[in-house]
C-alpha cells in the first residue's frame, strides 16, 4: 500500500506509525481508512507545536497522532462519508467532510476532512482506503457543544442550546 512504500512524501507519518506500533496493525488483515499527512504537513505540525523534530515527540504523542488519522473496521471512500454516515477515528472523534470550490481553479471541488484538505483521495489498497491530507488532523478534546459551534450549519441550534442551558448539560 501507499504507506508501506518508501515514498519520501510519507516517511514522517510512517515513522509515527512505527513508534506507535500501528504500522504493523495496518499491514494485517482488516479494513481501515487512513488519512495520511504529508511530510510537509508533519513538519508544519511540529513547528506550530514547538517540537524541534519528530524525535521530540513521545511515543504516547505518536500514538495519539496515529489514532486520529485511522478509522478501523471500514474502508471509507469520500463518496461514503456524509451527514448520515460519519466515521469515527480510533480516538473516538467523528470524521466530518466539507467541500468548497476553488475560485482560482475553475471552481474545482476542494474536499476537507476535519479542516485538513484532501490532496489525494480514494486510493484503494488491499485492506482499505488511503487519503492524503495537507495538514495533520487535530486531536480534538473539545466537548460536543464546542465542536458544534465550529459548524456553520448549526448556529441557530447552538444558540438554542445555550439559551436553554442544554449546552451546559451536554458538557
PDB file of C-alpha atoms in Angstrom:
ATOM      1  CA  UNK A   1       0.000   0.000   0.000  1.00  0.00           C
ATOM      2  CA  UNK A   2       0.825   3.667  -0.074  1.00  0.00           C
ATOM      3  CA  UNK A   3       2.193   3.930   3.464  1.00  0.00           C
ATOM      4  CA  UNK A   4       4.458   0.893   3.173  1.00  0.00           C
ATOM      5  CA  UNK A   5       6.107   2.342   0.079  1.00  0.00           C
ATOM      6  CA  UNK A   6       9.400   4.048   0.774  1.00  0.00           C
ATOM      7  CA  UNK A   7       7.920   7.249  -0.596  1.00  0.00           C
ATOM      8  CA  UNK A   8       9.791  10.274   0.705  1.00  0.00           C
ATOM      9  CA  UNK A   9       6.456  12.115   0.919  1.00  0.00           C
ATOM     10  CA  UNK A  10       5.159   9.908   3.774  1.00  0.00           C
ATOM     11  CA  UNK A  11       8.278   8.851   5.697  1.00  0.00           C
ATOM     12  CA  UNK A  12       7.448  11.064   8.732  1.00  0.00           C
ATOM     13  CA  UNK A  13       3.973   9.568   9.166  1.00  0.00           C
ATOM     14  CA  UNK A  14       5.412   6.089   8.624  1.00  0.00           C
ATOM     15  CA  UNK A  15       7.841   6.804  11.486  1.00  0.00           C
ATOM     16  CA  UNK A  16       4.936   7.932  13.702  1.00  0.00           C
ATOM     17  CA  UNK A  17       3.080   4.700  12.843  1.00  0.00           C
ATOM     18  CA  UNK A  18       6.168   2.619  13.632  1.00  0.00           C
ATOM     19  CA  UNK A  19       6.732   4.309  17.004  1.00  0.00           C
ATOM     20  CA  UNK A  20       3.086   3.816  17.953  1.00  0.00           C
ATOM     21  CA  UNK A  21       3.040   0.181  16.723  1.00  0.00           C
ATOM     22  CA  UNK A  22       0.167   0.923  14.326  1.00  0.00           C
ATOM     23  CA  UNK A  23       2.186   0.239  11.175  1.00  0.00           C
ATOM     24  CA  UNK A  24       2.146  -3.496  11.908  1.00  0.00           C
ATOM     25  CA  UNK A  25      -1.629  -3.338  12.588  1.00  0.00           C
ATOM     26  CA  UNK A  26      -2.214  -1.656   9.213  1.00  0.00           C
ATOM     27  CA  UNK A  27      -0.297  -4.475   7.497  1.00  0.00           C
ATOM     28  CA  UNK A  28      -2.601  -7.143   8.926  1.00  0.00           C
ATOM     29  CA  UNK A  29      -5.969  -8.385   7.797  1.00  0.00           C
ATOM     30  CA  UNK A  30      -8.829  -5.972   8.372  1.00  0.00           C
ATOM     31  CA  UNK A  31     -10.390  -2.875   6.881  1.00  0.00           C
ATOM     32  CA  UNK A  32      -9.004   0.582   7.545  1.00  0.00           C
ATOM     33  CA  UNK A  33      -9.348   4.140   6.340  1.00  0.00           C
ATOM     34  CA  UNK A  34      -6.158   6.131   6.817  1.00  0.00           C
ATOM     35  CA  UNK A  35      -5.740   9.871   6.372  1.00  0.00           C
ATOM     36  CA  UNK A  36      -2.012  10.261   5.686  1.00  0.00           C
ATOM     37  CA  UNK A  37      -0.430  13.670   6.280  1.00  0.00           C
ATOM     38  CA  UNK A  38       2.492  14.521   4.003  1.00  0.00           C
ATOM     39  CA  UNK A  39       5.951  15.113   5.463  1.00  0.00           C
ATOM     40  CA  UNK A  40       5.364  18.829   4.875  1.00  0.00           C
ATOM     41  CA  UNK A  41       2.174  18.611   6.984  1.00  0.00           C
ATOM     42  CA  UNK A  42       4.009  16.772   9.793  1.00  0.00           C
ATOM     43  CA  UNK A  43       6.837  19.323   9.772  1.00  0.00           C
ATOM     44  CA  UNK A  44       4.307  22.171   9.905  1.00  0.00           C
ATOM     45  CA  UNK A  45       2.568  20.472  12.865  1.00  0.00           C
ATOM     46  CA  UNK A  46       5.878  20.052  14.717  1.00  0.00           C
ATOM     47  CA  UNK A  47       6.795  23.698  14.138  1.00  0.00           C
ATOM     48  CA  UNK A  48       3.352  25.002  15.214  1.00  0.00           C
ATOM     49  CA  UNK A  49       3.508  22.939  18.413  1.00  0.00           C
ATOM     50  CA  UNK A  50       7.090  23.771  19.388  1.00  0.00           C
ATOM     51  CA  UNK A  51       8.729  20.411  18.638  1.00  0.00           C
ATOM     52  CA  UNK A  52      12.275  20.552  17.244  1.00  0.00           C
ATOM     53  CA  UNK A  53      11.856  17.282  15.355  1.00  0.00           C
ATOM     54  CA  UNK A  54       9.908  14.028  15.225  1.00  0.00           C
ATOM     55  CA  UNK A  55      12.272  12.670  17.870  1.00  0.00           C
ATOM     56  CA  UNK A  56      10.929  15.278  20.310  1.00  0.00           C
ATOM     57  CA  UNK A  57       7.514  13.560  20.261  1.00  0.00           C
ATOM     58  CA  UNK A  58       6.887  10.957  22.947  1.00  0.00           C
ATOM     59  CA  UNK A  59       5.628   7.521  21.937  1.00  0.00           C
ATOM     60  CA  UNK A  60       2.287   8.474  23.549  1.00  0.00           C
ATOM     61  CA  UNK A  61       2.053  11.567  21.328  1.00  0.00           C
ATOM     62  CA  UNK A  62       2.835   9.397  18.294  1.00  0.00           C
ATOM     63  CA  UNK A  63       0.091   7.014  19.430  1.00  0.00           C
ATOM     64  CA  UNK A  64      -2.451   9.850  19.619  1.00  0.00           C
ATOM     65  CA  UNK A  65      -1.434  11.226  16.215  1.00  0.00           C
ATOM     66  CA  UNK A  66      -1.723   7.789  14.624  1.00  0.00           C
ATOM     67  CA  UNK A  67      -5.144   7.103  16.185  1.00  0.00           C
ATOM     68  CA  UNK A  68      -6.542  10.434  14.945  1.00  0.00           C
ATOM     69  CA  UNK A  69      -5.692   9.502  11.350  1.00  0.00           C
ATOM     70  CA  UNK A  70      -7.042   5.918  11.351  1.00  0.00           C
ATOM     71  CA  UNK A  71     -10.617   4.661  11.073  1.00  0.00           C
ATOM     72  CA  UNK A  72     -10.794   0.996  11.984  1.00  0.00           C
ATOM     73  CA  UNK A  73     -13.067  -1.759  10.640  1.00  0.00           C
ATOM     74  CA  UNK A  74     -14.269   0.002   7.479  1.00  0.00           C
ATOM     75  CA  UNK A  75     -12.849   1.362   4.262  1.00  0.00           C
ATOM     76  CA  UNK A  76     -14.442   4.753   3.603  1.00  0.00           C
ATOM     77  CA  UNK A  77     -14.208   6.323   0.180  1.00  0.00           C
ATOM     78  CA  UNK A  78     -15.051  10.035   0.041  1.00  0.00           C
ATOM     79  CA  UNK A  79     -18.406   9.147  -1.529  1.00  0.00           C
ATOM     80  CA  UNK A  80     -19.233   7.081   1.610  1.00  0.00           C
ATOM     81  CA  UNK A  81     -18.840   9.964   4.064  1.00  0.00           C
ATOM     82  CA  UNK A  82     -21.758  12.324   4.587  1.00  0.00           C
ATOM     83  CA  UNK A  83     -24.264  13.721   7.053  1.00  0.00           C
ATOM     84  CA  UNK A  84     -25.807  10.293   7.626  1.00  0.00           C
ATOM     85  CA  UNK A  85     -22.536   8.391   7.655  1.00  0.00           C
ATOM     86  CA  UNK A  86     -19.746   9.888   9.739  1.00  0.00           C
ATOM     87  CA  UNK A  87     -16.850   7.576  10.522  1.00  0.00           C
ATOM     88  CA  UNK A  88     -15.210   7.647  13.954  1.00  0.00           C
ATOM     89  CA  UNK A  89     -11.422   7.560  14.210  1.00  0.00           C
ATOM     90  CA  UNK A  90      -9.553   5.421  16.723  1.00  0.00           C
ATOM     91  CA  UNK A  91      -9.527   8.412  19.095  1.00  0.00           C
ATOM     92  CA  UNK A  92     -13.359   8.269  19.176  1.00  0.00           C
ATOM     93  CA  UNK A  93     -13.727  11.554  17.242  1.00  0.00           C
ATOM     94  CA  UNK A  94     -16.060  11.952  14.280  1.00  0.00           C
ATOM     95  CA  UNK A  95     -14.542  12.402  10.845  1.00  0.00           C
ATOM     96  CA  UNK A  96     -16.502  15.115   9.059  1.00  0.00           C
ATOM     97  CA  UNK A  97     -16.175  16.072   5.435  1.00  0.00           C
ATOM     98  CA  UNK A  98     -16.847  19.506   3.987  1.00  0.00           C
ATOM     99  CA  UNK A  99     -16.439  20.826   0.472  1.00  0.00           C
ATOM    100  CA  UNK A 100     -15.661  24.163  -1.092  1.00  0.00           C
ATOM    101  CA  UNK A 101     -14.883  25.409  -4.573  1.00  0.00           C
ATOM    102  CA  UNK A 102     -11.524  26.740  -5.684  1.00  0.00           C
ATOM    103  CA  UNK A 103     -12.288  30.083  -7.324  1.00  0.00           C
ATOM    104  CA  UNK A 104      -8.707  30.264  -8.644  1.00  0.00           C
ATOM    105  CA  UNK A 105      -9.025  26.910 -10.430  1.00  0.00           C
ATOM    106  CA  UNK A 106     -12.282  26.859 -12.458  1.00  0.00           C
ATOM    107  CA  UNK A 107     -14.240  26.264  -9.230  1.00  0.00           C
ATOM    108  CA  UNK A 108     -12.659  22.831  -8.801  1.00  0.00           C
ATOM    109  CA  UNK A 109     -14.076  20.931  -5.836  1.00  0.00           C
ATOM    110  CA  UNK A 110     -11.983  21.079  -2.659  1.00  0.00           C
ATOM    111  CA  UNK A 111     -12.640  18.399  -0.042  1.00  0.00           C
ATOM    112  CA  UNK A 112     -11.751  18.883   3.620  1.00  0.00           C
ATOM    113  CA  UNK A 113     -11.675  16.295   6.387  1.00  0.00           C
ATOM    114  CA  UNK A 114     -11.838  17.872   9.852  1.00  0.00           C
ATOM    115  CA  UNK A 115     -10.314  21.018   8.354  1.00  0.00           C
ATOM    116  CA  UNK A 116      -7.446  19.267   6.532  1.00  0.00           C
ATOM    117  CA  UNK A 117      -7.642  19.407   2.736  1.00  0.00           C
ATOM    118  CA  UNK A 118      -7.572  16.139   0.827  1.00  0.00           C
ATOM    119  CA  UNK A 119      -4.822  16.378  -1.769  1.00  0.00           C
ATOM    120  CA  UNK A 120      -5.151  12.758  -2.949  1.00  0.00           C
ATOM    121  CA  UNK A 121      -8.247  10.705  -2.231  1.00  0.00           C
ATOM    122  CA  UNK A 122      -9.745   7.251  -2.513  1.00  0.00           C
ATOM    123  CA  UNK A 123      -6.530   5.267  -3.025  1.00  0.00           C
ATOM    124  CA  UNK A 124      -7.706   1.680  -2.665  1.00  0.00           C
ATOM    125  CA  UNK A 125      -5.195  -0.653  -1.004  1.00  0.00           C
ATOM    126  CA  UNK A 126      -5.506  -4.345  -0.155  1.00  0.00           C
ATOM    127  CA  UNK A 127      -7.051  -3.757   3.281  1.00  0.00           C
ATOM    128  CA  UNK A 128      -8.646  -0.343   2.985  1.00  0.00           C
ATOM    129  CA  UNK A 129      -8.551   3.169   1.627  1.00  0.00           C
ATOM    130  CA  UNK A 130      -5.859   5.838   1.920  1.00  0.00           C
ATOM    131  CA  UNK A 131      -6.448   9.572   1.640  1.00  0.00           C
ATOM    132  CA  UNK A 132      -3.592  12.106   1.690  1.00  0.00           C
ATOM    133  CA  UNK A 133      -4.141  15.324   3.671  1.00  0.00           C
ATOM    134  CA  UNK A 134      -2.240  18.618   3.632  1.00  0.00           C
ATOM    135  CA  UNK A 135      -2.397  19.153   7.419  1.00  0.00           C
ATOM    136  CA  UNK A 136      -2.244  16.963  10.489  1.00  0.00           C
ATOM    137  CA  UNK A 137      -5.794  16.325  11.698  1.00  0.00           C
ATOM    138  CA  UNK A 138      -6.112  17.797  15.164  1.00  0.00           C
ATOM    139  CA  UNK A 139      -6.759  15.501  18.096  1.00  0.00           C
ATOM    140  CA  UNK A 140      -9.861  17.207  19.386  1.00  0.00           C
ATOM    141  CA  UNK A 141     -10.550  17.034  23.080  1.00  0.00           C
ATOM    142  CA  UNK A 142     -13.391  19.542  22.839  1.00  0.00           C
ATOM    143  CA  UNK A 143     -16.820  18.754  24.213  1.00  0.00           C
ATOM    144  CA  UNK A 144     -19.747  18.365  21.819  1.00  0.00           C
ATOM    145  CA  UNK A 145     -21.162  21.924  22.199  1.00  0.00           C
ATOM    146  CA  UNK A 146     -17.784  23.464  21.275  1.00  0.00           C
ATOM    147  CA  UNK A 147     -17.426  21.161  18.268  1.00  0.00           C
ATOM    148  CA  UNK A 148     -20.962  22.018  17.156  1.00  0.00           C
ATOM    149  CA  UNK A 149     -20.182  25.740  17.324  1.00  0.00           C
ATOM    150  CA  UNK A 150     -17.488  25.225  14.693  1.00  0.00           C
ATOM    151  CA  UNK A 151     -20.111  24.009  12.210  1.00  0.00           C
ATOM    152  CA  UNK A 152     -21.641  26.989  10.358  1.00  0.00           C
ATOM    153  CA  UNK A 153     -24.785  24.935   9.625  1.00  0.00           C
ATOM    154  CA  UNK A 154     -25.631  24.657  13.342  1.00  0.00           C
ATOM    155  CA  UNK A 155     -25.526  28.297  14.501  1.00  0.00           C
ATOM    156  CA  UNK A 156     -29.240  28.594  15.351  1.00  0.00           C
ATOM    157  CA  UNK A 157     -29.258  25.201  17.048  1.00  0.00           C
ATOM    158  CA  UNK A 158     -26.164  26.109  19.114  1.00  0.00           C
ATOM    159  CA  UNK A 159     -27.754  29.384  20.154  1.00  0.00           C
ATOM    160  CA  UNK A 160     -30.867  27.474  21.270  1.00  0.00           C
ATOM    161  CA  UNK A 161     -28.721  25.015  23.240  1.00  0.00           C
ATOM    162  CA  UNK A 162     -27.076  27.906  25.075  1.00  0.00           C
ATOM    163  CA  UNK A 163     -30.311  29.763  25.762  1.00  0.00           C
ATOM    164  CA  UNK A 164     -31.989  26.669  27.189  1.00  0.00           C
ATOM    165  CA  UNK A 165     -28.968  25.703  29.267  1.00  0.00           C
ATOM    166  CA  UNK A 166     -28.711  22.368  27.470  1.00  0.00           C
ATOM    167  CA  UNK A 167     -25.173  23.159  26.261  1.00  0.00           C
ATOM    168  CA  UNK A 168     -24.004  23.083  29.904  1.00  0.00           C
ATOM    169  CA  UNK A 169     -25.814  19.774  30.443  1.00  0.00           C
ATOM    170  CA  UNK A 170     -24.088  18.223  27.438  1.00  0.00           C
ATOM    171  CA  UNK A 171     -20.657  19.249  28.769  1.00  0.00           C
TER     172      UNK A 171
END
